[in-house]
Amino acid sequence: MRGIFLGLVGTGLLWSQGVGIGILQPDSAAILHLESNRKGLLVPRLTRAQRDAIQNPPWGLIIFNVQDSVIEYFNGRCWLPAYAEGCDDCNFSLSINPPSGIIDHVNNQAVQATITLTQLAGTPQPIALQVYSTLPPYTNSVFSPPILTGSGSATLEIEVEPLAPAGTYPIVIQAVCGNTIKNVIYTLTIEPCYQVNIVNSTSDYNLTLANPQIPTAQPVCVVVHTHPGVEITATQTALPAFTTGNLHPQSVVAILHEGAFLGKGGDGASGAPLPNYSLPGAPGGDAMHITVRTYLYLRNGHIFGGGGGGASVGVEQNFNIPIVGNLTIGISAGGGGGAQLGTGGRPSGNFTIGYFAPGQDATGGLTATGGQGGLLTLVWTYTVSLGVADVDVTVRPEGYGGKGGDYGYPGREGFVRVCIDGRVRPAIGPSVPFSLGCYPPGNIILQSGGGAGYAVRRIGGATLIPYPDSNYLTGLIRGRIGP
């Protein structure tokens, strides 16, 4: 009996001091004091279903939720994660499927994943989705929808442009509901494109001919960088300054453009024989041809279609001069050349009329302008002596050939007429002035100038992103974009 009594006394003293495991003197405020540098406290590990099957759980009961990887306690009303403050706090699970994606630019420019949210506790509340990490350059993301109320799913789409740097990027997807924040990781892989750098000015640039290492029998992605100060010009109006060449039709090209693509200017029209004293100017050449889907990034780069050549003008007229009789007068003026380097109109080999004013050549380079049409300013004065009188005949041609177009502009039509007046000076008596007027007395049919070259001509259904088809006359694009 004495031993039993002492044991009970010892037990009473032990509980009055608290129980220590791994420590001889437990803290006086603790009923159970655990100490270890090698082991931890293992509470019961339950699934949600096992947890919810506990009958009448007491207030303060603790478990480890193996599905949500969180310690939970019962507060008398609901099971709460250790970090939650009340039953109405938002508690949810977050998952993503698939957890990764690959962009190769040819077969896909975007990837999608499904974000699934399951609200585990609390009243249904708005849960906002966001990409928490910094995306690579030229990459955009969108959630649809961006906010879920309670449980549900949203679609994440990540779109990647060809200029995005290649690599593998972990992307943190975050869901926020009240004070609760959860994250999942999506792994994005961006495959590389062929890289082409154009650092020197050149002419008639064909992407595939200039870079034979780029395959043409299979779809590829190519990034072209034209550096500042580089001018790519065309030597003929039939050729573009730059073309994507003979790439596979399903290929993708991105152009980071800091230089200039300059289409060849159309030539001004030359003088013409009878009966067509007016000829149309030649059209300008194109700056760029694309044969595949192309992304265009203008970084102070210029794309200018060649200016159209100006039209030539001319007239020939027979005038009946008093006393003298018939006098045939013929004049003509050539059109100006279109920017870039269009040639002004010259007399043709079988030019038959009396006077021709050549058109001016256009200048070249980024600041080129169209040439002026030939200007008819020469005044002729003829004096015919007939013994009894002298006849002074003054021929005044008026007109000009069509001006060559500046970049992105067509050439113009011209204007022409010839006027005759004079005086008869008899041997005896005062002079008698006369005027035969001007020809033509009204409008005559004059040809138009040549059309401007395209800024970008789309071939075979190729698309240009992000520029819609239209006629552009801006500081960076001059000329039409279209098929």
Short mmCIF file of C-alpha atoms in Angstrom, two decimals:
data_model
loop_
_atom_site.label_atom_id
_atom_site.label_comp_id
_atom_site.label_asym_id
_atom_site.label_seq_id
_atom_site.Cartn_x
_atom_site.Cartn_y
_atom_site.Cartn_z
CA MET A 1 0.00 0.00 0.00
CA ARG A 2 2.80 2.36 0.77
CA GLY A 3 4.24 1.94 -2.79
CA ILE A 4 0.87 2.59 -4.42
CA PHE A 5 0.44 5.72 -2.34
CA LEU A 6 3.82 7.07 -3.30
CA GLY A 7 3.12 6.34 -7.00
CA LEU A 8 -0.13 8.27 -6.90
CA VAL A 9 1.58 11.16 -5.15
CA GLY A 10 4.32 11.14 -7.79
CA THR A 11 1.80 11.10 -10.60
CA GLY A 12 -0.07 13.99 -9.07
CA LEU A 13 3.12 15.99 -8.82
CA LEU A 14 3.99 15.14 -12.43
CA TRP A 15 0.69 16.41 -13.83
CA SER A 16 0.77 19.47 -11.65
CA GLN A 17 4.12 20.37 -13.21
CA GLY A 18 3.28 19.30 -16.81
CA VAL A 19 4.65 16.39 -18.77
CA GLY A 20 8.00 16.70 -20.46
CA ILE A 21 9.20 14.51 -23.29
CA GLY A 22 12.79 15.02 -24.19
CA ILE A 23 13.16 17.58 -21.38
CA LEU A 24 13.60 17.09 -17.62
CA GLN A 25 11.99 20.33 -16.55
CA PRO A 26 8.94 21.12 -18.75
CA ASP A 27 7.72 24.67 -18.96
CA SER A 28 5.42 25.40 -16.06
CA ALA A 29 2.78 26.86 -18.39
CA ALA A 30 2.68 23.69 -20.56
CA ILE A 31 0.70 20.58 -19.77
CA LEU A 32 2.85 18.79 -22.35
CA HIS A 33 6.30 20.03 -23.33
CA LEU A 34 8.10 18.31 -26.22
CA GLU A 35 11.76 18.86 -27.06
CA SER A 36 13.81 17.23 -29.85
CA ASN A 37 16.34 18.16 -32.47
CA ARG A 38 15.69 14.99 -34.48
CA LYS A 39 11.96 14.30 -34.35
CA GLY A 40 8.65 16.10 -34.70
CA LEU A 41 5.06 15.87 -33.51
CA LEU A 42 2.94 13.58 -35.73
CA VAL A 43 -0.77 14.30 -35.54
CA PRO A 44 -3.36 12.02 -37.18
CA ARG A 45 -3.26 12.15 -40.98
CA LEU A 46 -6.71 12.07 -42.59
CA THR A 47 -8.34 12.67 -45.94
CA ARG A 48 -11.25 15.10 -46.14
CA ALA A 49 -13.71 12.21 -46.16
CA GLN A 50 -12.09 10.62 -43.09
CA ARG A 51 -12.06 13.99 -41.32
CA ASP A 52 -15.72 14.64 -42.06
CA ALA A 53 -16.64 11.15 -40.81
CA ILE A 54 -15.56 12.02 -37.24
CA GLN A 55 -18.73 12.07 -35.16
CA ASN A 56 -19.22 15.18 -33.00
CA PRO A 57 -15.61 16.36 -33.14
CA PRO A 58 -14.71 18.32 -30.03
CA TRP A 59 -13.74 21.94 -30.24
CA GLY A 60 -9.95 22.19 -30.77
CA LEU A 61 -9.47 18.72 -32.34
CA ILE A 62 -6.42 18.78 -34.65
CA ILE A 63 -5.62 16.71 -37.75
CA PHE A 64 -3.34 16.92 -40.78
CA ASN A 65 -5.35 17.08 -44.05
CA VAL A 66 -3.36 14.93 -46.45
CA GLN A 67 -5.29 16.15 -49.52
CA ASP A 68 -4.66 19.84 -48.92
CA SER A 69 -1.35 19.41 -47.07
CA VAL A 70 -2.42 21.58 -44.18
CA ILE A 71 -2.98 21.27 -40.42
CA GLU A 72 -6.66 21.80 -39.60
CA TYR A 73 -8.55 22.25 -36.34
CA PHE A 74 -12.23 22.08 -35.43
CA ASN A 75 -13.54 25.35 -33.98
CA GLY A 76 -16.89 23.97 -32.92
CA ARG A 77 -18.54 24.89 -36.22
CA CYS A 78 -16.21 23.88 -39.07
CA TRP A 79 -12.78 22.52 -39.87
CA LEU A 80 -10.32 25.38 -40.41
CA PRO A 81 -6.82 25.46 -41.87
CA ALA A 82 -4.31 26.63 -39.33
CA TYR A 83 -3.97 29.96 -41.12
CA ALA A 84 -7.72 30.70 -41.36
CA GLU A 85 -9.54 32.96 -38.91
CA GLY A 86 -13.15 31.89 -39.31
CA CYS A 87 -15.55 29.56 -41.09
CA ASP A 88 -16.37 32.21 -43.67
CA ASP A 89 -12.75 32.63 -44.73
CA CYS A 90 -12.12 31.50 -48.32
CA ASN A 91 -10.41 28.12 -48.47
CA PHE A 92 -9.87 26.45 -51.85
CA SER A 93 -7.71 24.07 -53.81
CA LEU A 94 -5.94 25.04 -57.06
CA SER A 95 -4.72 22.87 -59.95
CA ILE A 96 -3.61 23.30 -63.57
CA ASN A 97 -3.81 20.93 -66.53
CA PRO A 98 -1.62 20.50 -68.49
CA PRO A 99 1.22 21.83 -66.37
CA SER A 100 3.44 22.73 -69.34
CA GLY A 101 3.39 23.70 -73.02
CA ILE A 102 5.70 24.27 -75.99
CA ILE A 103 5.62 27.10 -78.57
CA ASP A 104 7.34 26.43 -81.91
CA HIS A 105 5.76 29.45 -83.76
CA VAL A 106 5.06 27.37 -86.87
CA ASN A 107 2.44 24.93 -85.56
CA ASN A 108 1.31 27.10 -82.69
CA GLN A 109 1.72 30.61 -81.38
CA ALA A 110 -0.26 30.03 -78.20
CA VAL A 111 -0.79 27.41 -75.51
CA GLN A 112 -3.77 26.83 -73.24
CA ALA A 113 -4.22 25.31 -69.83
CA THR A 114 -7.25 24.76 -67.59
CA ILE A 115 -7.17 26.25 -64.09
CA THR A 116 -9.49 24.41 -61.67
CA LEU A 117 -10.56 25.94 -58.37
CA THR A 118 -12.49 24.05 -55.68
CA GLN A 119 -13.70 26.11 -52.73
CA LEU A 120 -13.41 23.86 -49.67
CA ALA A 121 -14.80 26.09 -46.95
CA GLY A 122 -16.58 29.37 -46.54
CA THR A 123 -19.40 30.91 -48.52
CA PRO A 124 -18.78 31.15 -52.31
CA GLN A 125 -16.53 34.13 -52.89
CA PRO A 126 -14.82 35.73 -55.92
CA ILE A 127 -11.42 34.16 -56.56
CA ALA A 128 -9.16 36.25 -58.82
CA LEU A 129 -6.58 34.70 -61.14
CA GLN A 130 -3.35 36.34 -62.22
CA VAL A 131 0.09 35.58 -63.61
CA TYR A 132 2.33 36.46 -60.72
CA SER A 133 5.74 36.08 -62.39
CA THR A 134 7.18 38.29 -65.13
CA LEU A 135 6.52 36.88 -68.58
CA PRO A 136 9.24 36.81 -71.25
CA PRO A 137 9.25 39.77 -73.70
CA TYR A 138 6.66 39.58 -76.51
CA THR A 139 4.51 37.18 -74.47
CA ASN A 140 0.95 37.89 -73.31
CA SER A 141 -1.50 35.99 -71.14
CA VAL A 142 -5.23 36.12 -70.58
CA PHE A 143 -7.62 34.25 -68.27
CA SER A 144 -11.12 33.45 -69.39
CA PRO A 145 -12.82 34.25 -67.09
CA PRO A 146 -10.35 36.13 -64.87
CA ILE A 147 -12.54 35.73 -61.75
CA LEU A 148 -14.38 32.65 -60.50
CA THR A 149 -16.99 32.62 -57.78
CA GLY A 150 -16.61 29.55 -55.61
CA SER A 151 -15.62 26.42 -57.51
CA GLY A 152 -15.09 26.35 -61.26
CA SER A 153 -12.60 26.35 -64.12
CA ALA A 154 -10.93 29.04 -66.22
CA THR A 155 -8.81 28.86 -69.37
CA LEU A 156 -5.36 30.38 -69.38
CA GLU A 157 -4.04 31.27 -72.83
CA ILE A 158 -0.43 32.36 -73.31
CA GLU A 159 0.35 33.88 -76.71
CA VAL A 160 3.96 34.18 -77.83
CA GLU A 161 5.24 36.33 -80.70
CA PRO A 162 8.23 35.20 -82.79
CA LEU A 163 10.51 37.84 -81.24
CA ALA A 164 10.18 36.23 -77.80
CA PRO A 165 13.54 34.81 -76.67
CA ALA A 166 13.85 31.04 -76.74
CA GLY A 167 14.08 29.19 -73.45
CA THR A 168 12.13 27.42 -70.70
CA TYR A 169 10.26 29.65 -68.27
CA PRO A 170 8.48 28.68 -65.03
CA ILE A 171 5.34 30.84 -64.77
CA VAL A 172 3.61 31.29 -61.42
CA ILE A 173 -0.19 31.22 -61.65
CA GLN A 174 -1.75 32.77 -58.57
CA ALA A 175 -5.29 32.62 -57.20
CA VAL A 176 -6.35 35.16 -54.56
CA CYS A 177 -9.46 34.97 -52.38
CA GLY A 178 -9.55 37.31 -49.42
CA ASN A 179 -6.44 36.63 -47.37
CA THR A 180 -5.90 33.25 -49.03
CA ILE A 181 -3.30 33.03 -51.81
CA LYS A 182 -2.34 29.86 -53.66
CA ASN A 183 0.10 29.25 -56.50
CA VAL A 184 0.74 26.66 -59.19
CA ILE A 185 3.59 26.55 -61.69
CA TYR A 186 3.15 26.36 -65.47
CA THR A 187 6.29 25.59 -67.48
CA LEU A 188 6.47 27.38 -70.85
CA THR A 189 9.06 26.34 -73.44
CA ILE A 190 9.73 28.63 -76.43
CA GLU A 191 11.67 27.06 -79.26
CA PRO A 192 14.24 29.14 -81.20
CA CYS A 193 13.80 30.74 -84.64
CA TYR A 194 16.45 31.24 -87.31
CA GLN A 195 18.11 34.62 -86.76
CA VAL A 196 19.12 36.89 -89.68
CA ASN A 197 20.89 40.20 -89.15
CA ILE A 198 21.16 42.70 -91.99
CA VAL A 199 23.86 45.20 -91.08
CA ASN A 200 24.90 46.53 -94.51
CA SER A 201 22.91 48.34 -97.19
CA THR A 202 22.16 46.28 -100.28
CA SER A 203 19.76 45.91 -103.21
CA ASP A 204 17.13 43.37 -104.28
CA TYR A 205 17.32 41.39 -101.03
CA ASN A 206 15.86 37.89 -101.23
CA LEU A 207 15.71 36.26 -97.78
CA THR A 208 16.12 32.66 -98.91
CA LEU A 209 18.76 33.37 -101.56
CA ALA A 210 20.82 35.46 -99.13
CA ASN A 211 20.55 32.81 -96.40
CA PRO A 212 20.85 29.32 -97.94
CA GLN A 213 21.09 27.75 -94.47
CA ILE A 214 17.35 28.36 -93.98
CA PRO A 215 15.33 25.32 -95.15
CA THR A 216 12.67 25.93 -97.80
CA ALA A 217 11.18 22.43 -97.94
CA GLN A 218 9.75 22.56 -94.40
CA PRO A 219 8.02 25.20 -92.29
CA VAL A 220 10.41 27.34 -90.26
CA CYS A 221 10.40 30.46 -88.13
CA VAL A 222 12.78 33.27 -89.14
CA VAL A 223 13.51 36.52 -87.31
CA VAL A 224 15.05 39.26 -89.48
CA HIS A 225 16.66 42.32 -87.93
CA THR A 226 17.45 45.23 -90.24
CA HIS A 227 19.75 47.50 -88.30
CA PRO A 228 19.62 51.31 -88.13
CA GLY A 229 21.06 53.06 -91.17
CA VAL A 230 20.60 50.06 -93.47
CA GLU A 231 18.89 50.90 -96.77
CA ILE A 232 17.63 48.09 -98.98
CA THR A 233 16.69 49.34 -102.43
CA ALA A 234 15.38 47.87 -105.66
CA THR A 235 17.25 48.20 -108.94
CA GLN A 236 14.13 47.65 -111.07
CA THR A 237 10.45 48.43 -110.66
CA ALA A 238 9.74 44.76 -111.43
CA LEU A 239 11.63 43.70 -108.29
CA PRO A 240 10.87 44.50 -104.64
CA ALA A 241 13.57 45.91 -102.43
CA PHE A 242 12.98 43.04 -99.95
CA THR A 243 11.21 39.71 -100.32
CA THR A 244 10.75 36.78 -97.97
CA GLY A 245 11.61 34.60 -100.94
CA ASN A 246 10.87 30.93 -101.42
CA LEU A 247 10.07 29.90 -97.85
CA HIS A 248 7.69 27.03 -97.20
CA PRO A 249 4.17 28.56 -97.27
CA GLN A 250 3.50 27.59 -93.63
CA SER A 251 6.61 29.36 -92.38
CA VAL A 252 6.56 32.42 -90.14
CA VAL A 253 8.74 35.52 -90.48
CA ALA A 254 9.21 38.32 -87.96
CA ILE A 255 10.93 41.53 -89.09
CA LEU A 256 12.42 43.86 -86.49
CA HIS A 257 12.83 46.83 -88.78
CA GLU A 258 15.10 49.73 -87.97
CA GLY A 259 16.34 50.41 -91.52
CA ALA A 260 14.59 51.27 -94.78
CA PHE A 261 13.04 49.29 -97.65
CA LEU A 262 12.80 51.59 -100.68
CA GLY A 263 10.95 50.63 -103.87
CA LYS A 264 12.32 51.81 -107.23
CA GLY A 265 10.69 54.92 -108.68
CA GLY A 266 8.82 54.75 -111.96
CA ASP A 267 10.28 56.52 -115.00
CA GLY A 268 8.70 59.64 -116.37
CA ALA A 269 7.07 59.27 -119.79
CA SER A 270 9.08 60.27 -122.84
CA GLY A 271 7.93 62.36 -125.76
CA ALA A 272 5.62 60.59 -128.15
CA PRO A 273 5.08 60.77 -131.90
CA LEU A 274 1.76 61.45 -133.51
CA PRO A 275 -0.98 60.92 -132.59
CA ASN A 276 -0.16 60.28 -128.89
CA TYR A 277 1.70 63.30 -127.68
CA SER A 278 0.79 62.35 -124.10
CA LEU A 279 2.01 59.07 -122.63
CA PRO A 280 1.38 57.67 -119.10
CA GLY A 281 4.16 57.55 -116.54
CA ALA A 282 5.58 54.21 -115.48
CA PRO A 283 4.39 52.75 -112.15
CA GLY A 284 6.68 52.72 -109.13
CA GLY A 285 8.16 49.52 -107.75
CA ASP A 286 7.27 47.75 -104.51
CA ALA A 287 9.26 48.06 -101.31
CA MET A 288 8.46 44.64 -99.89
CA HIS A 289 6.94 41.30 -100.89
CA ILE A 290 5.82 38.78 -98.30
CA THR A 291 5.06 35.16 -99.19
CA VAL A 292 4.32 33.79 -95.68
CA ARG A 293 2.69 35.00 -92.48
CA THR A 294 4.80 37.95 -91.39
CA TYR A 295 5.00 39.95 -88.17
CA LEU A 296 6.26 43.50 -88.72
CA TYR A 297 7.82 45.42 -85.83
CA LEU A 298 8.65 48.98 -86.91
CA ARG A 299 11.35 50.51 -84.73
CA ASN A 300 11.68 53.76 -86.65
CA GLY A 301 12.08 51.64 -89.77
CA HIS A 302 10.70 52.84 -93.10
CA ILE A 303 8.88 50.98 -95.88
CA PHE A 304 8.31 53.22 -98.90
CA GLY A 305 6.79 52.21 -102.22
CA GLY A 306 8.46 53.86 -105.21
CA GLY A 307 6.80 56.99 -106.59
CA GLY A 308 5.04 56.77 -109.93
CA GLY A 309 6.57 58.44 -113.00
CA GLY A 310 4.98 61.59 -114.35
CA ALA A 311 3.08 61.62 -117.67
CA SER A 312 4.40 63.39 -120.75
CA VAL A 313 2.39 66.02 -122.61
CA GLY A 314 2.52 67.38 -126.13
CA VAL A 315 0.61 69.18 -128.83
CA GLU A 316 1.05 69.90 -132.52
CA GLN A 317 -1.02 72.52 -134.28
CA ASN A 318 -1.13 74.18 -137.67
CA PHE A 319 -1.65 77.96 -137.48
CA ASN A 320 -2.62 80.20 -140.42
CA ILE A 321 -0.37 83.24 -140.11
CA PRO A 322 -1.56 86.48 -141.82
CA ILE A 323 0.28 87.07 -145.08
CA VAL A 324 2.79 84.31 -144.21
CA GLY A 325 0.42 81.36 -144.50
CA ASN A 326 0.50 78.06 -142.56
CA LEU A 327 2.95 77.41 -139.74
CA THR A 328 3.06 74.07 -137.91
CA ILE A 329 4.10 74.28 -134.26
CA GLY A 330 4.88 71.24 -132.12
CA ILE A 331 5.91 71.11 -128.43
CA SER A 332 6.21 68.39 -125.78
CA ALA A 333 7.46 67.87 -122.23
CA GLY A 334 8.53 64.66 -120.49
CA GLY A 335 7.32 63.49 -117.11
CA GLY A 336 9.45 63.58 -113.98
CA GLY A 337 10.89 60.40 -112.51
CA GLY A 338 9.33 58.96 -109.36
CA ALA A 339 11.17 58.67 -106.06
CA GLN A 340 13.44 56.60 -105.78
CA LEU A 341 15.78 57.25 -108.76
CA GLY A 342 13.08 57.25 -111.43
CA THR A 343 14.40 58.68 -114.72
CA GLY A 344 12.83 61.79 -116.22
CA GLY A 345 11.19 61.50 -119.64
CA ARG A 346 13.45 62.03 -122.67
CA PRO A 347 12.69 62.48 -126.38
CA SER A 348 11.85 59.20 -128.06
CA GLY A 349 13.72 58.04 -131.12
CA ASN A 350 10.89 58.97 -133.48
CA PHE A 351 9.96 62.24 -131.80
CA THR A 352 8.72 64.52 -134.57
CA ILE A 353 7.57 67.82 -133.09
CA GLY A 354 9.57 70.97 -132.75
CA TYR A 355 10.58 71.37 -129.13
CA PHE A 356 10.91 68.98 -126.18
CA ALA A 357 11.55 69.79 -122.51
CA PRO A 358 12.93 66.72 -120.69
CA GLY A 359 11.64 65.69 -117.28
CA GLN A 360 13.93 65.68 -114.28
CA ASP A 361 15.32 62.57 -112.63
CA ALA A 362 14.17 61.79 -109.09
CA THR A 363 16.60 61.74 -106.23
CA GLY A 364 17.37 58.63 -104.17
CA GLY A 365 17.60 57.58 -100.56
CA LEU A 366 15.27 57.94 -97.63
CA THR A 367 14.54 61.62 -98.33
CA ALA A 368 14.14 61.22 -102.11
CA THR A 369 11.60 63.33 -104.00
CA GLY A 370 10.03 62.94 -107.41
CA GLY A 371 11.50 64.83 -110.35
CA GLN A 372 9.73 67.81 -111.89
CA GLY A 373 8.18 67.40 -115.29
CA GLY A 374 9.75 69.21 -118.24
CA LEU A 375 8.85 72.92 -118.22
CA LEU A 376 7.88 74.64 -121.49
CA THR A 377 9.05 78.22 -121.10
CA LEU A 378 10.94 78.93 -124.31
CA VAL A 379 9.46 81.79 -126.42
CA TRP A 380 10.21 81.84 -130.17
CA THR A 381 9.99 84.95 -132.29
CA TYR A 382 10.11 84.68 -136.09
CA THR A 383 10.32 87.63 -138.44
CA VAL A 384 9.33 87.11 -142.03
CA SER A 385 10.22 89.92 -144.53
CA LEU A 386 7.90 90.14 -147.51
CA GLY A 387 9.12 93.42 -149.04
CA VAL A 388 5.89 95.33 -148.53
CA ALA A 389 5.74 94.29 -144.88
CA ASP A 390 7.52 92.40 -142.14
CA VAL A 391 5.61 89.92 -140.04
CA ASP A 392 6.76 89.19 -136.47
CA VAL A 393 5.42 85.88 -135.15
CA THR A 394 5.72 85.05 -131.42
CA VAL A 395 5.18 81.46 -130.33
CA ARG A 396 4.55 81.01 -126.63
CA PRO A 397 4.40 77.38 -125.48
CA GLU A 398 2.92 76.92 -122.03
CA GLY A 399 2.95 73.73 -120.05
CA TYR A 400 4.84 71.14 -118.16
CA GLY A 401 5.15 67.38 -117.96
CA GLY A 402 3.69 65.54 -115.00
CA LYS A 403 5.70 65.62 -111.79
CA GLY A 404 7.10 62.32 -110.59
CA GLY A 405 5.47 61.02 -107.42
CA ASP A 406 7.15 61.13 -104.04
CA TYR A 407 7.30 57.87 -102.06
CA GLY A 408 3.85 56.30 -101.93
CA TYR A 409 2.35 58.78 -104.40
CA PRO A 410 1.45 58.36 -108.07
CA GLY A 411 2.97 60.49 -110.77
CA ARG A 412 0.91 63.38 -112.07
CA GLU A 413 -0.48 64.39 -115.40
CA GLY A 414 0.82 67.51 -117.11
CA PHE A 415 -0.55 70.56 -118.87
CA VAL A 416 0.19 71.97 -122.30
CA ARG A 417 -0.93 74.55 -124.82
CA VAL A 418 0.68 76.77 -127.45
CA CYS A 419 -0.27 80.41 -128.14
CA ILE A 420 0.47 82.49 -131.25
CA ASP A 421 0.41 86.26 -131.61
CA GLY A 422 2.43 88.89 -133.42
CA ARG A 423 2.23 92.01 -135.59
CA VAL A 424 2.36 93.04 -139.22
CA ARG A 425 4.74 95.96 -139.90
CA PRO A 426 3.90 97.41 -143.40
CA ALA A 427 6.44 99.56 -145.19
CA ILE A 428 4.06 102.48 -144.95
CA GLY A 429 1.65 102.94 -142.09
CA PRO A 430 1.28 101.72 -138.52
CA SER A 431 1.85 98.16 -137.28
CA VAL A 432 -1.13 95.88 -137.00
CA PRO A 433 -1.11 93.41 -134.07
CA PHE A 434 -2.82 90.07 -134.33
CA SER A 435 -3.51 87.07 -132.09
CA LEU A 436 -4.38 83.56 -133.16
CA GLY A 437 -5.15 82.49 -129.62
CA CYS A 438 -4.07 79.30 -127.95
CA TYR A 439 -4.40 75.67 -128.86
CA PRO A 440 -6.08 73.63 -127.69
CA PRO A 441 -8.89 76.06 -126.89
CA GLY A 442 -10.42 73.64 -124.40
CA ASN A 443 -9.48 70.49 -122.58
CA ILE A 444 -7.58 67.74 -124.31
CA ILE A 445 -7.06 64.19 -123.17
CA LEU A 446 -3.84 63.84 -121.21
CA GLN A 447 -2.51 60.60 -119.83
CA SER A 448 -2.15 60.06 -116.09
CA GLY A 449 1.00 59.49 -114.12
CA GLY A 450 2.14 56.03 -113.07
CA GLY A 451 0.77 54.50 -109.89
CA ALA A 452 2.82 54.33 -106.70
CA GLY A 453 4.52 51.08 -105.76
CA TYR A 454 3.23 48.99 -102.87
CA ALA A 455 4.75 49.39 -99.45
CA VAL A 456 3.99 45.69 -98.81
CA ARG A 457 2.51 43.37 -101.40
CA ARG A 458 0.99 40.20 -99.93
CA ILE A 459 1.50 37.23 -102.21
CA GLY A 460 -0.40 33.96 -102.09
CA GLY A 461 -2.64 34.95 -99.19
CA ALA A 462 0.23 35.82 -96.84
CA THR A 463 -0.86 37.94 -93.87
CA LEU A 464 0.91 40.94 -92.36
CA ILE A 465 0.54 41.33 -88.60
CA PRO A 466 -0.63 43.75 -87.22
CA TYR A 467 -1.25 45.92 -90.32
CA PRO A 468 -4.58 45.66 -92.19
CA ASP A 469 -4.81 46.23 -95.93
CA SER A 470 -4.99 49.92 -96.70
CA ASN A 471 -3.16 52.79 -98.33
CA TYR A 472 -0.62 54.21 -95.88
CA LEU A 473 0.92 57.66 -96.09
CA THR A 474 2.64 57.93 -92.73
CA GLY A 475 6.14 58.79 -91.66
CA LEU A 476 7.09 55.09 -91.58
CA ILE A 477 4.91 53.45 -94.25
CA ARG A 478 4.14 55.01 -97.64
CA GLY A 479 2.22 53.04 -100.16
CA ARG A 480 -0.41 50.34 -100.20
CA ILE A 481 -0.45 47.20 -98.09
CA GLY A 482 -2.48 44.49 -99.77
CA PRO A 483 -2.55 41.64 -102.29
#
